[in-house]
Amino acid sequence: MERFADIVLPLAQPAYTFAVPEGMEVAEGQAVVVQFGLRKYYTGIVWRLHGERPSFKNIKSVLRPLYDRPLLDTGQRALWEWVASYYMCTVGEVMRVALPALMKPSADSEQEFLREEYRPRTERYIALAPALREEEHFHEVCDKLERRAPKQYEALLEIATAGDETRISTGEVARRLLRADYAVLQALERKGYLVATERERTVERGGSAFRLPELSPAQRQALDALDAAFAGGKSTALLHGITGSGKTEIYIHLIARVLARGGDVLLLVPEIALTAQLIARMERIFGSRVTPYHSKLTAQRRTETYLRLNRAQGGEFVVGVRSSIFLPLRRLQLIVVDEEHDASYKQSDPAPRYNARDCAVVMARLSGGHTLLGSATPSLETWLNARGGKYGLATLSQRYGAARPPEILISDTLRAARRGERKAHFNKLLLDRLGETLDRGEQAMLFQNRRGFSPYVECSQCGWTARCPNCNVTLTYHKSSGRLVCHYCGHNEEVPAKCPSCRVTDVVPMGFGTEKIEEEIARIFPEARVARLDRDSITSERAFSAIVADFEARKTDILVGTQMITKGFDFGGVSLVGILNADNLVNSPDFRAAERAFQLMMQVAGRAGRRAEGGVVVIQTAEPGHPVIRQVAAGDYEAMARTQLAERQAFFYPPYARLISLTLRHRDAAILRQGVGDLAVRLRSRFGRRVLGPMAPPVDRIRGEYLVGLLLKIESGASAARARELLAAELKTFSARAEYRNIVVSVNVDPQ
Ligand code: ADP
Ligand code: ZN
Ligand code: ZN
């Protein structure tokens, strides 16, 4: 019978059918080499084996299988398929992020695969032959050996007591267990008393008795609440605990339990470079059980890790970034998503534009495992699910031990300016505190968010900012057109000549960056050692580590930085944190601005006074009465969530609606305008008022191409799947039109 295989290639293409030559052994989920296109060779994944001859001519054959076993099991294939269908991309695009780069090469010749196929290093393992596991037979053999070959007898006894398999390191006997030498073992093997196997090298495994931190009563209570939620049938739970409350300790307890019973654990972290401390902490408890997985590892290491896990027998613990969700953890029982609100769990470009946190939730539901989401400031999506009872919920509202939450001071920049109490970008209050901190020999962090290059406009007199009449977001100043634009509905207007609120002054584009702050602070405190941490200052991984290490070792006094300084760090010497321009955060043109501002400020604030002394946070703002600023000052997450959820509901935004954003790109602005217009009409005929736009994205021309956006707002629930189907059909029709063939459309489901 003829055999065919539908093969997924690492391309934005559907699976393609190849013939399987007679006698070739391939399985579903296995990697194979195929030729596709004129002269290109690819690694593909066998998705489905069947006997249905495709209708096209010139069916090519699978050239050869790669690796000795499938790279994906059915659970992983289900995940890939879910990602492709939910995020509206091809399974091939999922393959591009899911497999380490070395395992999915394309090449110009078949031979290149031979060179590139990664072969793991192997080791020999020995174990008692199965026949000897029977006690009677074992004693018989022992009696015989004891008389004739005492050395072999001793070795056999030792192997039997060791129980499990025993590893022999290259050529010599593992000294830890065996005093026998190699020849003795060989003799035993020859006689069939031992079996030796050649296996991939694995890391040294400790036992499963981990030294766990003693939990405080509050932590114990939270752990019990999580246990109860999971036992009660919830597959996902939220651990809502303020910074320093000891969420990590609770993770550790849950993780240890799963590992001890041979299950696998995945701990997702936002960005590995910033969570080096978390890995180190996990390693102190779990030792070499910890397998890190992130983009800073060499391609070789990533491949090695994938292949090792693919053969592992359970009890694996991976700490990794979002793409680790695709690792072959076959006995995955627990996924912990730390800082679940973090936007870096979402890949925005290129496809698959997936959110690893949401994948984790789906996986728990599919596999019967558990997912724990941890955060001091949960995303509103998660919060709503937890409050609504869809997720379990446990809360930690006190810092662990003697540590107290920092004192948060609001400093009014306009008032300071009026009183002449402002120097450069600093209010006197902040400078005074900074001076005292330095005098005490303590450290400070100054936070200035300057993401992207989209300054907003503000009245320097009264603090007025331009807002969209339809969307409840601030308008962005577009320098090229000189207009104020809404990034959500496309509304745009002229920059007012005079401030419409106080009619006194001009409105001006605002914005200043970390670099300027660094320079200014060094001038004001010439004796202080100042360093800066942002995307510009970290030219390499080493530069990053050096800046962090110097600050940790107190070789620098003041660290100025962007949100990079907010994550995961636990610097003992920091007693003051300054947030230079909170308005910048609160007024960013995004319906999530308030939520994000709250999360970011709470996270920055959490860096202050990690030790018992207590810390101070100074927030500079032109709007001290702004609800978000007041909620931060009070540390009141629930108040923030309440106000924001009410607004989201009123304006029909997530978590009450689902968003799908479309971005169209083309070199010719006229063709693009026409195309997006046509598409908008088609979509409106299907979706009516759920379609917004066309609108200009924040950056509407990139590398010579024009960009334009459309936004779909869809009711949550079952209709979302139907909407994706309809949308996919419309996009297919659109792309098939000759005049629009070269317009690239990217789809982003649940954009961040
Ligand atoms: P979170 O992750 O919630 O911000 P951490 O887990 O980092 O909080 O805990 C804050 C600090 O308190 C850490 O230095 C941690 O080691 C310490 N800590 C928390 N709980 C315990 C505990 N049960 N035993 C010992 N130290 C603890
Ligand atoms: Zn708008
Ligand atoms: Zn004004």
mmCIF file of C-alpha atoms in Angstrom, residues 462-637:
data_model
loop_
_atom_site.group_PDB
_atom_site.id
_atom_site.type_symbol
_atom_site.label_atom_id
_atom_site.label_comp_id
_atom_site.label_asym_id
_atom_site.label_seq_id
_atom_site.Cartn_x
_atom_site.Cartn_y
_atom_site.Cartn_z
ATOM 1 C CA CYS A 462 -2.208 73.037 33.903
ATOM 2 C CA GLY A 463 -1.179 69.547 32.903
ATOM 3 C CA TRP A 464 -3.966 69.150 30.334
ATOM 4 C CA THR A 465 -3.454 66.361 27.806
ATOM 5 C CA ALA A 466 -5.344 65.702 24.590
ATOM 6 C CA ARG A 467 -7.704 62.740 24.707
ATOM 7 C CA CYS A 468 -9.789 60.893 22.149
ATOM 8 C CA PRO A 469 -13.547 61.593 22.342
ATOM 9 C CA ASN A 470 -14.410 57.974 21.466
ATOM 10 C CA CYS A 471 -11.848 55.819 23.146
ATOM 11 C CA ASN A 472 -10.772 57.146 26.465
ATOM 12 C CA VAL A 473 -7.101 57.203 25.583
ATOM 13 C CA THR A 474 -4.695 60.063 25.050
ATOM 14 C CA LEU A 475 -3.914 61.216 21.557
ATOM 15 C CA THR A 476 -0.447 60.771 20.183
ATOM 16 C CA TYR A 477 1.449 63.576 18.573
ATOM 17 C CA HIS A 478 2.596 62.618 15.085
ATOM 18 C CA LYS A 479 5.507 64.771 14.218
ATOM 19 C CA SER A 480 5.384 64.197 10.466
ATOM 20 C CA SER A 481 1.770 65.280 10.036
ATOM 21 C CA GLY A 482 1.724 67.621 13.019
ATOM 22 C CA ARG A 483 -1.595 66.131 14.123
ATOM 23 C CA LEU A 484 -2.939 64.393 17.194
ATOM 24 C CA VAL A 485 -4.033 60.859 16.426
ATOM 25 C CA CYS A 486 -5.970 58.162 18.275
ATOM 26 C CA HIS A 487 -4.332 54.784 17.856
ATOM 27 C CA TYR A 488 -7.504 52.936 18.543
ATOM 28 C CA CYS A 489 -10.186 54.394 16.311
ATOM 29 C CA GLY A 490 -8.232 56.561 13.914
ATOM 30 C CA HIS A 491 -9.758 59.836 15.148
ATOM 31 C CA ASN A 492 -7.380 62.728 14.556
ATOM 32 C CA GLU A 493 -7.303 66.469 15.097
ATOM 33 C CA GLU A 494 -5.054 69.472 14.921
ATOM 34 C CA VAL A 495 -2.741 70.387 17.758
ATOM 35 C CA PRO A 496 -4.525 73.252 19.525
ATOM 36 C CA ALA A 497 -2.670 76.557 19.382
ATOM 37 C CA LYS A 498 -3.525 77.367 22.992
ATOM 38 C CA CYS A 499 -4.308 74.943 25.788
ATOM 39 C CA PRO A 500 -8.092 74.360 25.580
ATOM 40 C CA SER A 501 -8.286 74.006 29.331
ATOM 41 C CA CYS A 502 -6.488 77.012 30.793
ATOM 42 C CA ARG A 503 -6.072 79.011 27.573
ATOM 43 C CA VAL A 504 -2.772 80.330 28.841
ATOM 44 C CA THR A 505 0.071 78.532 27.163
ATOM 45 C CA ASP A 506 0.990 76.437 24.199
ATOM 46 C CA VAL A 507 0.722 72.721 24.484
ATOM 47 C CA VAL A 508 4.051 71.041 23.927
ATOM 48 C CA PRO A 509 5.180 67.554 23.066
ATOM 49 C CA MET A 510 6.559 65.996 26.200
ATOM 50 C CA GLY A 511 9.160 63.409 26.895
ATOM 51 C CA PHE A 512 12.614 63.020 28.321
ATOM 52 C CA GLY A 513 14.722 59.923 28.582
ATOM 53 C CA THR A 514 16.992 58.067 30.942
ATOM 54 C CA GLU A 515 20.101 59.416 29.345
ATOM 55 C CA LYS A 516 19.198 62.953 30.205
ATOM 56 C CA ILE A 517 18.352 61.939 33.767
ATOM 57 C CA GLU A 518 21.683 60.221 34.182
ATOM 58 C CA GLU A 519 23.495 63.315 33.012
ATOM 59 C CA GLU A 520 21.491 65.649 35.236
ATOM 60 C CA ILE A 521 21.808 63.568 38.363
ATOM 61 C CA ALA A 522 25.554 63.235 37.907
ATOM 62 C CA ARG A 523 25.770 67.013 37.729
ATOM 63 C CA ILE A 524 23.681 67.527 40.856
ATOM 64 C CA PHE A 525 25.499 64.839 42.856
ATOM 65 C CA PRO A 526 29.013 64.922 41.415
ATOM 66 C CA GLU A 527 30.365 62.606 44.114
ATOM 67 C CA ALA A 528 27.774 59.875 43.499
ATOM 68 C CA ARG A 529 28.535 56.930 41.251
ATOM 69 C CA VAL A 530 25.750 56.748 38.684
ATOM 70 C CA ALA A 531 24.985 53.977 36.199
ATOM 71 C CA ARG A 532 22.272 53.525 33.635
ATOM 72 C CA LEU A 533 20.380 50.408 32.610
ATOM 73 C CA ASP A 534 18.320 50.552 29.430
ATOM 74 C CA ARG A 535 18.296 49.149 25.956
ATOM 75 C CA ASP A 536 20.991 51.569 24.813
ATOM 76 C CA SER A 537 23.375 50.968 27.669
ATOM 77 C CA ILE A 538 23.394 47.194 27.452
ATOM 78 C CA THR A 539 25.366 46.612 24.326
ATOM 79 C CA SER A 540 25.945 42.995 25.287
ATOM 80 C CA GLU A 541 24.975 40.328 27.781
ATOM 81 C CA ARG A 542 28.227 41.070 29.582
ATOM 82 C CA ALA A 543 27.531 44.788 29.797
ATOM 83 C CA PHE A 544 24.182 43.955 31.345
ATOM 84 C CA SER A 545 25.651 41.635 33.953
ATOM 85 C CA ALA A 546 28.394 44.120 34.757
ATOM 86 C CA ILE A 547 25.946 46.932 35.442
ATOM 87 C CA VAL A 548 23.816 44.689 37.624
ATOM 88 C CA ALA A 549 26.791 43.165 39.441
ATOM 89 C CA ASP A 550 28.308 46.578 40.199
ATOM 90 C CA PHE A 551 25.050 47.779 41.642
ATOM 91 C CA GLU A 552 24.633 44.600 43.660
ATOM 92 C CA ALA A 553 28.180 44.981 45.014
ATOM 93 C CA ARG A 554 27.407 48.611 45.820
ATOM 94 C CA LYS A 555 30.025 49.898 43.462
ATOM 95 C CA THR A 556 27.388 52.259 42.115
ATOM 96 C CA ASP A 557 25.086 54.396 44.213
ATOM 97 C CA ILE A 558 22.356 55.383 41.799
ATOM 98 C CA LEU A 559 20.938 53.263 39.030
ATOM 99 C CA VAL A 560 18.903 55.081 36.397
ATOM 100 C CA GLY A 561 16.840 52.936 34.096
ATOM 101 C CA THR A 562 13.749 51.999 32.147
ATOM 102 C CA GLN A 563 11.398 49.166 33.045
ATOM 103 C CA MET A 564 14.442 46.959 32.816
ATOM 104 C CA ILE A 565 15.248 47.859 36.407
ATOM 105 C CA THR A 566 11.799 46.917 37.620
ATOM 106 C CA LYS A 567 11.819 43.220 37.117
ATOM 107 C CA GLY A 568 12.819 40.522 39.492
ATOM 108 C CA PHE A 569 15.727 42.318 41.096
ATOM 109 C CA ASP A 570 16.323 41.974 44.779
ATOM 110 C CA PHE A 571 18.934 44.548 45.707
ATOM 111 C CA GLY A 572 19.405 44.691 49.441
ATOM 112 C CA GLY A 573 20.943 48.175 49.536
ATOM 113 C CA VAL A 574 18.165 50.098 47.836
ATOM 114 C CA SER A 575 16.167 52.277 50.191
ATOM 115 C CA LEU A 576 14.924 54.926 47.767
ATOM 116 C CA VAL A 577 13.137 54.593 44.466
ATOM 117 C CA GLY A 578 12.227 57.631 42.375
ATOM 118 C CA ILE A 579 9.639 57.532 39.602
ATOM 119 C CA LEU A 580 10.445 60.629 37.587
ATOM 120 C CA ASN A 581 7.424 61.025 35.410
ATOM 121 C CA ALA A 582 4.398 59.012 36.346
ATOM 122 C CA ASP A 583 2.242 61.001 33.911
ATOM 123 C CA ASN A 584 4.167 59.495 31.088
ATOM 124 C CA LEU A 585 2.912 56.077 32.169
ATOM 125 C CA VAL A 586 -0.608 57.045 33.052
ATOM 126 C CA ASN A 587 -1.147 58.910 29.788
ATOM 127 C CA SER A 588 0.327 56.495 27.309
ATOM 128 C CA PRO A 589 -2.054 55.981 24.388
ATOM 129 C CA ASP A 590 -3.343 52.556 25.253
ATOM 130 C CA PHE A 591 -6.547 51.328 26.828
ATOM 131 C CA ARG A 592 -4.306 49.366 29.172
ATOM 132 C CA ALA A 593 -2.357 52.489 30.170
ATOM 133 C CA ALA A 594 -3.789 52.756 33.656
ATOM 134 C CA GLU A 595 -3.410 49.061 34.379
ATOM 135 C CA ARG A 596 0.142 49.058 33.045
ATOM 136 C CA ALA A 597 1.051 52.212 34.943
ATOM 137 C CA PHE A 598 -0.220 50.701 38.154
ATOM 138 C CA GLN A 599 1.633 47.426 37.577
ATOM 139 C CA LEU A 600 4.852 49.161 36.659
ATOM 140 C CA MET A 601 4.814 51.603 39.556
ATOM 141 C CA MET A 602 3.993 48.895 42.082
ATOM 142 C CA GLN A 603 6.782 46.796 40.675
ATOM 143 C CA VAL A 604 9.300 49.647 40.801
ATOM 144 C CA ALA A 605 8.127 50.520 44.297
ATOM 145 C CA GLY A 606 8.708 46.919 45.301
ATOM 146 C CA ARG A 607 12.448 47.405 44.734
ATOM 147 C CA ALA A 608 12.652 49.761 47.692
ATOM 148 C CA GLY A 609 13.475 48.508 51.151
ATOM 149 C CA ARG A 610 13.572 44.792 50.457
ATOM 150 C CA ARG A 611 15.241 44.429 53.842
ATOM 151 C CA ALA A 612 13.856 45.220 57.244
ATOM 152 C CA GLU A 613 14.789 48.934 57.281
ATOM 153 C CA GLY A 614 11.848 49.879 55.059
ATOM 154 C CA GLY A 615 12.099 52.032 51.993
ATOM 155 C CA VAL A 616 10.745 55.177 50.403
ATOM 156 C CA VAL A 617 9.269 55.683 46.958
ATOM 157 C CA VAL A 618 8.893 59.176 45.511
ATOM 158 C CA ILE A 619 6.495 59.523 42.592
ATOM 159 C CA GLN A 620 6.732 62.772 40.615
ATOM 160 C CA THR A 621 3.524 63.705 38.842
ATOM 161 C CA ALA A 622 1.663 66.681 37.425
ATOM 162 C CA GLU A 623 -1.605 65.004 38.362
ATOM 163 C CA PRO A 624 -1.357 64.021 42.027
ATOM 164 C CA GLY A 625 -5.117 63.566 42.072
ATOM 165 C CA HIS A 626 -5.165 61.071 39.212
ATOM 166 C CA PRO A 627 -6.986 57.962 40.381
ATOM 167 C CA VAL A 628 -4.179 55.624 39.371
ATOM 168 C CA ILE A 629 -1.571 57.667 41.242
ATOM 169 C CA ARG A 630 -3.744 57.555 44.340
ATOM 170 C CA GLN A 631 -4.302 53.845 43.977
ATOM 171 C CA VAL A 632 -0.551 53.294 43.736
ATOM 172 C CA ALA A 633 0.045 55.466 46.809
ATOM 173 C CA ALA A 634 -2.473 53.380 48.727
ATOM 174 C CA GLY A 635 -1.163 50.135 47.253
ATOM 175 C CA ASP A 636 -4.782 49.399 46.450
ATOM 176 C CA TYR A 637 -4.878 46.894 43.618
#
